[in-house]
mmCIF file of C-alpha atoms and ligand atoms in Angstrom:
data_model
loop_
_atom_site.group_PDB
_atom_site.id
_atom_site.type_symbol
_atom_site.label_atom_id
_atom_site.label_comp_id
_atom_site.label_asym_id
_atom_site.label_seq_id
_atom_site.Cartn_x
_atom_site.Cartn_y
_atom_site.Cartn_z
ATOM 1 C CA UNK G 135 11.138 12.534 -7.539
ATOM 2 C CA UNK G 136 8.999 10.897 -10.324
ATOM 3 C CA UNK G 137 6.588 8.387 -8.351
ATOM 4 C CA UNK G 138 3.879 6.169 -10.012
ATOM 5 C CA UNK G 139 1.038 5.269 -7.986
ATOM 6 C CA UNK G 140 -1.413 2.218 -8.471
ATOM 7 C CA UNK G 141 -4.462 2.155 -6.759
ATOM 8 C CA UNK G 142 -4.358 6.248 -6.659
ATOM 9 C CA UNK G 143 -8.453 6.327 -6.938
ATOM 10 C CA UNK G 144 -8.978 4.662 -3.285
ATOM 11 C CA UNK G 145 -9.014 6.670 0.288
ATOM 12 C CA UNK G 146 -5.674 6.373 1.158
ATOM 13 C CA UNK G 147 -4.557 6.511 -2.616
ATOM 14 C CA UNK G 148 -6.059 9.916 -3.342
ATOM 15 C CA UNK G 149 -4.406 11.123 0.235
ATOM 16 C CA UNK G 150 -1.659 9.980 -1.324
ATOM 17 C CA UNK G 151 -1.444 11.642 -4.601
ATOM 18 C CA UNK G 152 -2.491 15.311 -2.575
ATOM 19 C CA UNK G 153 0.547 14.776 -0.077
ATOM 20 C CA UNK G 154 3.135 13.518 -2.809
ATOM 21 C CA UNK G 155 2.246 16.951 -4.612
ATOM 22 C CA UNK G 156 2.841 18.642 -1.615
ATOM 23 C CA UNK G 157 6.010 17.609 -1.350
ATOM 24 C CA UNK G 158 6.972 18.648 -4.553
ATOM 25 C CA UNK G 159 6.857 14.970 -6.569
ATOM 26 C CA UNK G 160 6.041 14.616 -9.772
ATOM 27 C CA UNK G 161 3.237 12.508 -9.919
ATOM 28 C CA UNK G 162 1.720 9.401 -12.422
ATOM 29 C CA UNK G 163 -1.624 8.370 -11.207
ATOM 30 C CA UNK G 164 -2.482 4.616 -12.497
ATOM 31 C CA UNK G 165 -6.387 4.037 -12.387
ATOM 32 C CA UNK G 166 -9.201 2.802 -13.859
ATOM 33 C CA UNK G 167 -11.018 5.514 -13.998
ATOM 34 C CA UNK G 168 -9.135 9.172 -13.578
ATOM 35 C CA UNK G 169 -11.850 10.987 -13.799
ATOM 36 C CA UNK G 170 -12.241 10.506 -9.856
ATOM 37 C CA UNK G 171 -9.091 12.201 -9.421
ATOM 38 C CA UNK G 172 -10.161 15.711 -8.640
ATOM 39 C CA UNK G 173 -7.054 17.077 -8.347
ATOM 40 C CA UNK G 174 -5.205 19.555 -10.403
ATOM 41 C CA UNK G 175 -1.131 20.310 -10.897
ATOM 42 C CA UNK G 176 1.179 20.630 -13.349
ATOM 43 C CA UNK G 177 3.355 17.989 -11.571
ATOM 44 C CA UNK G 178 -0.061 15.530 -11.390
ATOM 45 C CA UNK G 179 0.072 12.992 -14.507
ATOM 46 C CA UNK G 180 -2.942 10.171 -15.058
ATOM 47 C CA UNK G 181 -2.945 7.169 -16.840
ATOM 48 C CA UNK G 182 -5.688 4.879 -17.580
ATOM 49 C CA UNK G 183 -5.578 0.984 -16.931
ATOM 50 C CA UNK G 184 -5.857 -1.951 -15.197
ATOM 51 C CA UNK G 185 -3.365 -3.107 -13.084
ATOM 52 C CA UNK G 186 -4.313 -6.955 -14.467
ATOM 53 C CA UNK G 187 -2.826 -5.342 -17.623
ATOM 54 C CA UNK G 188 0.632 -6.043 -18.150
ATOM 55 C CA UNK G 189 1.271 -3.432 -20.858
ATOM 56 C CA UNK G 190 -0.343 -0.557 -19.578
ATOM 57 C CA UNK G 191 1.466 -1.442 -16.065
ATOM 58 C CA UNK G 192 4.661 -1.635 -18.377
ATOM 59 C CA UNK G 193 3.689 1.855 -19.836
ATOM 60 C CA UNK G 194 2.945 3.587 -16.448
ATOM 61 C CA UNK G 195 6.392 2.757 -14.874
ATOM 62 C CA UNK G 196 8.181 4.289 -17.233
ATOM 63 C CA UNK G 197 10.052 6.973 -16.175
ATOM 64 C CA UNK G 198 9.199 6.430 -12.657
ATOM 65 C CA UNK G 199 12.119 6.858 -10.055
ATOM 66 C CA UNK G 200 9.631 5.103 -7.660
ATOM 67 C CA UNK G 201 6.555 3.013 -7.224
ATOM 68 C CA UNK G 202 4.039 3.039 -4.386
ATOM 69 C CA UNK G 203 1.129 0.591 -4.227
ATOM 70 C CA UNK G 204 -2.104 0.974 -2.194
ATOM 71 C CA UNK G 205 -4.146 -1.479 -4.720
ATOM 72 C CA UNK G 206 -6.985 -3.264 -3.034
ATOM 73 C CA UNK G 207 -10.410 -4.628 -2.771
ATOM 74 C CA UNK G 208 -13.183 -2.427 -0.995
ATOM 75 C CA UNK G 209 -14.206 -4.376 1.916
ATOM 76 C CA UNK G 210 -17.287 -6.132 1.121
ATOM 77 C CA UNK G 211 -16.258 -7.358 -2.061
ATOM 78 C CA UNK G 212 -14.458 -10.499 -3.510
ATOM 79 C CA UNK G 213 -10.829 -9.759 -2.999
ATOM 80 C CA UNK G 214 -9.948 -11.450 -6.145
ATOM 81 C CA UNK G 215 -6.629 -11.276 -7.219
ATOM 82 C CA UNK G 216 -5.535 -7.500 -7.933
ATOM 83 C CA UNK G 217 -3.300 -7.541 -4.910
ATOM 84 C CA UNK G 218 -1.486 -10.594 -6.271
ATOM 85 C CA UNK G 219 -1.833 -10.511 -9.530
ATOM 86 C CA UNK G 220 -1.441 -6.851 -9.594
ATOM 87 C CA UNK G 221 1.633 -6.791 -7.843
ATOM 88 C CA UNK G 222 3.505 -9.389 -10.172
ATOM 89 C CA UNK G 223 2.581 -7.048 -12.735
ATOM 90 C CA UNK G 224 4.080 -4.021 -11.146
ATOM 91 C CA UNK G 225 7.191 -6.294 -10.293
ATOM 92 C CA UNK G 226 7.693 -7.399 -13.732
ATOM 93 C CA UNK G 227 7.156 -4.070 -15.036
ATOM 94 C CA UNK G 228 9.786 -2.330 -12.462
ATOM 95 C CA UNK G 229 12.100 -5.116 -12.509
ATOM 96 C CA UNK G 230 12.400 -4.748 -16.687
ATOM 97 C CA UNK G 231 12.375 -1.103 -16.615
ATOM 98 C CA UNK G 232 15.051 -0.942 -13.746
ATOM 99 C CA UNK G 233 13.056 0.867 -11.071
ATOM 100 C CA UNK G 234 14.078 -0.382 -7.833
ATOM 101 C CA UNK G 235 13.092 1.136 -5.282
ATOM 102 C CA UNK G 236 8.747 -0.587 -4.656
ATOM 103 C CA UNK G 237 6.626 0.620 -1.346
ATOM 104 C CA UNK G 238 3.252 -1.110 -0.757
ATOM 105 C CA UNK G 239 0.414 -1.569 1.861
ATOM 106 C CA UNK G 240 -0.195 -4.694 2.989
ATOM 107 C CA UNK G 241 -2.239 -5.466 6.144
ATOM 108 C CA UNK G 242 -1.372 -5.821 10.075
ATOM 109 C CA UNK G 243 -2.145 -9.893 10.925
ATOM 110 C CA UNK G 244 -0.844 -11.390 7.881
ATOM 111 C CA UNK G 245 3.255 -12.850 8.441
ATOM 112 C CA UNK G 246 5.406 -12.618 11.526
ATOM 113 C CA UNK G 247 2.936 -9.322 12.469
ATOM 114 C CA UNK G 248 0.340 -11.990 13.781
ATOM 115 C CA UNK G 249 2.630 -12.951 15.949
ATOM 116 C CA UNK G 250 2.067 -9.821 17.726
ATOM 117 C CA UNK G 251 -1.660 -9.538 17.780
ATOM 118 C CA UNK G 252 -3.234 -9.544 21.220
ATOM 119 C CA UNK G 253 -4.868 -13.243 21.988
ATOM 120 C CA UNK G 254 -8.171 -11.101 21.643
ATOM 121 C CA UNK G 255 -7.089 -9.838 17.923
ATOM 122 C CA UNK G 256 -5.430 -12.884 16.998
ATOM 123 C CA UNK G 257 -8.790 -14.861 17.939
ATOM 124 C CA UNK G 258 -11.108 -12.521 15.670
ATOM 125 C CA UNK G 259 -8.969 -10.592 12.618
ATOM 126 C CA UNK G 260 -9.028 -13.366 10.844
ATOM 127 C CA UNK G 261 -12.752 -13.744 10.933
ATOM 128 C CA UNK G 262 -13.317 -9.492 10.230
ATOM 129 C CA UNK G 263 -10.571 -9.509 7.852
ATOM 130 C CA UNK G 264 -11.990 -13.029 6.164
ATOM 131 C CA UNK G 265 -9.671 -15.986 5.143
ATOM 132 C CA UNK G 266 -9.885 -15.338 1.011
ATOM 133 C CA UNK G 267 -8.735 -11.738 2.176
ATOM 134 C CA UNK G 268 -5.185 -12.425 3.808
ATOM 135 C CA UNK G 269 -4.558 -15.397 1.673
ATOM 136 C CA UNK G 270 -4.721 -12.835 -0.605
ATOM 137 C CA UNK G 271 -2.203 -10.117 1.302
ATOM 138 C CA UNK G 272 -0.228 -13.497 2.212
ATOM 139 C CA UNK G 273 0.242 -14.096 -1.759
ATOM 140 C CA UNK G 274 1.005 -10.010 -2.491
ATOM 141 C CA UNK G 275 3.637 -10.119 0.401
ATOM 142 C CA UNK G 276 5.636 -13.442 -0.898
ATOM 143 C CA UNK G 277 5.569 -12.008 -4.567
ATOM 144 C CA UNK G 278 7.047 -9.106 -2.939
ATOM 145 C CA UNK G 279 9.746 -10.975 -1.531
ATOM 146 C CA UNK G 280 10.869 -12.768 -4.061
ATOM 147 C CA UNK G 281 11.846 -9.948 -6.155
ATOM 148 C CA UNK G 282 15.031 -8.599 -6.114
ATOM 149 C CA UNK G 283 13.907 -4.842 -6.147
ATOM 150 C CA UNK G 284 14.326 -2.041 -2.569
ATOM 151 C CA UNK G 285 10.734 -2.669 -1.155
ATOM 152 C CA UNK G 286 9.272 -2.108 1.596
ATOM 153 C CA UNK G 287 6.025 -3.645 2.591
ATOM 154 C CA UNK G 288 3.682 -1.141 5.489
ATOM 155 C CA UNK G 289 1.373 -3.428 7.028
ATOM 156 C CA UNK G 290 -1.221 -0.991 8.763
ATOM 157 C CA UNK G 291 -4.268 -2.057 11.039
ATOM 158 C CA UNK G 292 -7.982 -0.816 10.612
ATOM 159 C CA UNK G 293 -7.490 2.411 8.686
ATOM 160 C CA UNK G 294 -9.998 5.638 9.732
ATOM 161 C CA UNK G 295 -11.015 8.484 7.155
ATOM 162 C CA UNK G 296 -9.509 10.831 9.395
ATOM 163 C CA UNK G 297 -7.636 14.069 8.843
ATOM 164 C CA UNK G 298 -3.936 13.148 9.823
ATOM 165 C CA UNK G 299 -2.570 13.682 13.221
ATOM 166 C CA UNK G 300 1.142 13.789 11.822
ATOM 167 C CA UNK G 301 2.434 11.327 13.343
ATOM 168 C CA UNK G 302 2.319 7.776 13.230
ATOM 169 C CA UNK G 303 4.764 5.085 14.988
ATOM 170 C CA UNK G 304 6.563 2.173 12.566
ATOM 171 C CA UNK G 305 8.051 -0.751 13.181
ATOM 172 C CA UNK G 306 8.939 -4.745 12.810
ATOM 173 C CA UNK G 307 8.122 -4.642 16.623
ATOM 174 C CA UNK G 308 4.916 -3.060 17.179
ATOM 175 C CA UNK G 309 2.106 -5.111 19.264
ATOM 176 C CA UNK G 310 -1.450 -4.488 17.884
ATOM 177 C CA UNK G 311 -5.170 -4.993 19.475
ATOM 178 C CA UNK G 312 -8.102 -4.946 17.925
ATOM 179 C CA UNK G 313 -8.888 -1.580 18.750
ATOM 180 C CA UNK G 314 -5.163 -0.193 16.947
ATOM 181 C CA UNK G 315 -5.878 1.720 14.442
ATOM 182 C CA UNK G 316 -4.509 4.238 12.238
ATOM 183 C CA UNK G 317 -5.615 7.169 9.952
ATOM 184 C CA UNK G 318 -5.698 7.105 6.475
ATOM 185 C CA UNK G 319 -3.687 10.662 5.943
ATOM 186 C CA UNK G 320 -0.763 9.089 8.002
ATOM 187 C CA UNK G 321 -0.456 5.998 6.180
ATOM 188 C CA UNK G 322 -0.275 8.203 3.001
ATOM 189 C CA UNK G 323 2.177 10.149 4.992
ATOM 190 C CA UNK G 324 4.518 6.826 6.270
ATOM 191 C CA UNK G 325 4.556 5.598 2.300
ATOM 192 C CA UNK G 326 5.961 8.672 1.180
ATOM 193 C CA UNK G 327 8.763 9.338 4.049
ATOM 194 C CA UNK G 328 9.575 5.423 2.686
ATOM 195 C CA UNK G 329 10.486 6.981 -0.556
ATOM 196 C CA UNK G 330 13.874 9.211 1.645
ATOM 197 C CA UNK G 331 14.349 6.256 3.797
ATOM 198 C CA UNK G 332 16.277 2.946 3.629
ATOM 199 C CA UNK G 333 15.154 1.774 7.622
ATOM 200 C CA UNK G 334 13.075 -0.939 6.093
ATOM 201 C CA UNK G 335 14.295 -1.808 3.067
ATOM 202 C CA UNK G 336 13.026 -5.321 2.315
ATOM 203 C CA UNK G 337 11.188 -5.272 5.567
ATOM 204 C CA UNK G 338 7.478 -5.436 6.551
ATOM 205 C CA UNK G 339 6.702 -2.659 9.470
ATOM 206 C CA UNK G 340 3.494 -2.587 11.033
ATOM 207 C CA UNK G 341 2.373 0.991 11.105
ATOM 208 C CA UNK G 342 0.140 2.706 13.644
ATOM 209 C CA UNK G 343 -1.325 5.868 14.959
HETATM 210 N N1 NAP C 494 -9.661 -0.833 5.046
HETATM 211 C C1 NAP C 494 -8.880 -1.125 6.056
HETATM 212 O O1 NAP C 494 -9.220 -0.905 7.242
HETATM 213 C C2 NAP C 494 -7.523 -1.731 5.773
HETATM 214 C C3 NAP C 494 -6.778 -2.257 6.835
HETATM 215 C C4 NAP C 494 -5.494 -2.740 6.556
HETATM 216 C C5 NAP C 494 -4.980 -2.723 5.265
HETATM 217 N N2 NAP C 494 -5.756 -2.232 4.250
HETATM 218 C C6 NAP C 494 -5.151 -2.182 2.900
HETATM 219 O O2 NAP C 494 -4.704 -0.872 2.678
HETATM 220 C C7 NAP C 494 -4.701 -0.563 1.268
HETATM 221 C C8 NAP C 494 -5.417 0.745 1.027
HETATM 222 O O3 NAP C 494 -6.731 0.624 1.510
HETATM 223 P P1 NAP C 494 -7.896 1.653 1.072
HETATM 224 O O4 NAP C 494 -9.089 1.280 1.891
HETATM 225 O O5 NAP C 494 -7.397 3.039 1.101
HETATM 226 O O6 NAP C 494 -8.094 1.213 -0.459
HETATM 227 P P2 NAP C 494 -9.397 1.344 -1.376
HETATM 228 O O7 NAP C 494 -10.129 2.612 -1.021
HETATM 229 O O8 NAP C 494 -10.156 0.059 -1.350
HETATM 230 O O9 NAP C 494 -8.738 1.570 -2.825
HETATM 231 C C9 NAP C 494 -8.253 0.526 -3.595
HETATM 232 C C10 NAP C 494 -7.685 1.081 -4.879
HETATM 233 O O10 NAP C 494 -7.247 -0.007 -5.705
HETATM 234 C C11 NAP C 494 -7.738 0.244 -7.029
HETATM 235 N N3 NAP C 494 -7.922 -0.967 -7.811
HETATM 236 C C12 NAP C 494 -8.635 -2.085 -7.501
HETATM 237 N N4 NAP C 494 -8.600 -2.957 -8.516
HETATM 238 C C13 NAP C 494 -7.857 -2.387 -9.508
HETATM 239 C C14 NAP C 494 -7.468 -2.798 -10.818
HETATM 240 N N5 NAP C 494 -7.827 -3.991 -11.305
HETATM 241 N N6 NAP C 494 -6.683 -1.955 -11.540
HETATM 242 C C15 NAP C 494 -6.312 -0.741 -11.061
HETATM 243 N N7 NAP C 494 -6.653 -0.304 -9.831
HETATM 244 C C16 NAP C 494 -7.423 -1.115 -9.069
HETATM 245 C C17 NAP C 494 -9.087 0.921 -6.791
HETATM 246 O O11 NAP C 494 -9.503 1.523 -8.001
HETATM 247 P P3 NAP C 494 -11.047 1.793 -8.363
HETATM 248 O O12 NAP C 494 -11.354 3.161 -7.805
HETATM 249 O O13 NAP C 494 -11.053 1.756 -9.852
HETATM 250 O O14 NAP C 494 -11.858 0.695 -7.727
HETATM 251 C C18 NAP C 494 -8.677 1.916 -5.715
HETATM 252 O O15 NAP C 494 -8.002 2.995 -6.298
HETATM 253 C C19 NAP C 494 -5.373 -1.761 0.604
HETATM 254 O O16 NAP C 494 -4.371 -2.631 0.125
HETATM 255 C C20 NAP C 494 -6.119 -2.419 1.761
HETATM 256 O O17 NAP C 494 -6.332 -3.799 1.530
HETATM 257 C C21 NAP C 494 -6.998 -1.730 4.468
#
């Protein structure tokens, strides 16, 4: 399959990109800067922009058969609005070009997910994660929802730099702690088994290790 990627230059992105070419996808890689993709194929296309561009989101969706989005804010930094913002923009651009099919990362404790954090997690996630943060996830997710394309949100806990163990556990079920966690490879690894799977469609799973 043809599958664009936005945020392709962060951890889990550039996981992302190696795994989707191991599969045998074709691959667009949205960033702002390609030249940290270090990673050569003939199946591996880049495209410069911003996601906060509407017409160079436009452009990158073209031809896509899907879209995945792990766009975000490095922690530490203002989250802005390139989850929200950035998401309407990949919407827009899907919904004109008639690309359904939409799988993004949002983040375990934001919806009916902090329902099921432990009274330990529930107490402090909100003050690790920081308020401007999931209001920010929050906003991506109900953009999301409102549109009338096949997504699937993943909302994953902590995430680890770690090589992938190959197997990771999904579901609208799941109870989390503060010490769930998951690694970064299998994340990359549950977005792209989302791309042969209707399970979730226009659900939000958490996803663990
Ligand atoms: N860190 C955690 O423990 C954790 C936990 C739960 C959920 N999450 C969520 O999981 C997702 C993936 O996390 P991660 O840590 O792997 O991500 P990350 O390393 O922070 O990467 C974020 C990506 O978004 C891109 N990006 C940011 N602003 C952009 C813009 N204006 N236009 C185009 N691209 C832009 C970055 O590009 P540049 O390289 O150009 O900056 C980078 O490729 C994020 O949504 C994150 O919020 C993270």
């Amino acid at each position: 399959m043809k599958v664009v990627v936005f945020g392709s230059t962060g951890n889990t992105g550039i996981e992302l990109l190696k795994q989707a070419l191991e599969r045998g996808h074709r691959v667009l890689a949205f960033a702002r800067d390609p030249g940290q993709i270090a990673l050569s194929s003939p199946r591996l296309e880049t495209l410069r922009g911003d996601v906060l561009d509407r017409a160079a989101v436009a452009n990158a969706v073209s031809g896509a058969e899907v879209a995945i989005s792990v766009l975000g804010v490095r922690l530490g930094h203002p989250p802005g609005t390139v989850r929200s913002k950035g998401t309407e923009n990949i919407i827009a651009a899907l919904t004109a070009a008639k690309v359904p099919r939409f799988i993004s990362v949002s983040t375990i404790g934001v919806g009916d997910s902090q329902q099921r954090l432990s009274f330990v997690a529930r107490a402090f996630l909100p003050r690790i994660i920081g308020a401007e943060r999931l209001r920010e996830a929050q906003e991506q997710e109900a953009i999301t929802v409102r549109s009338k394309l096949e997504w699937t949100i993943l909302r994953p806990p902590r995430l680890l730099d770690r090589p992938g163990t190959g197997h990771y556990r999904l579901g609208t079920d799941l109870r989390t702690g503060m010490r769930t966690q998951l690694h970064r490879a299998d994340l990359a690894r549950a977005l792209l088994d989302q791309m042969a799977s209707s399970a979730f469609l226009r659900q939000c799973p958490s996803v663990i290790n």
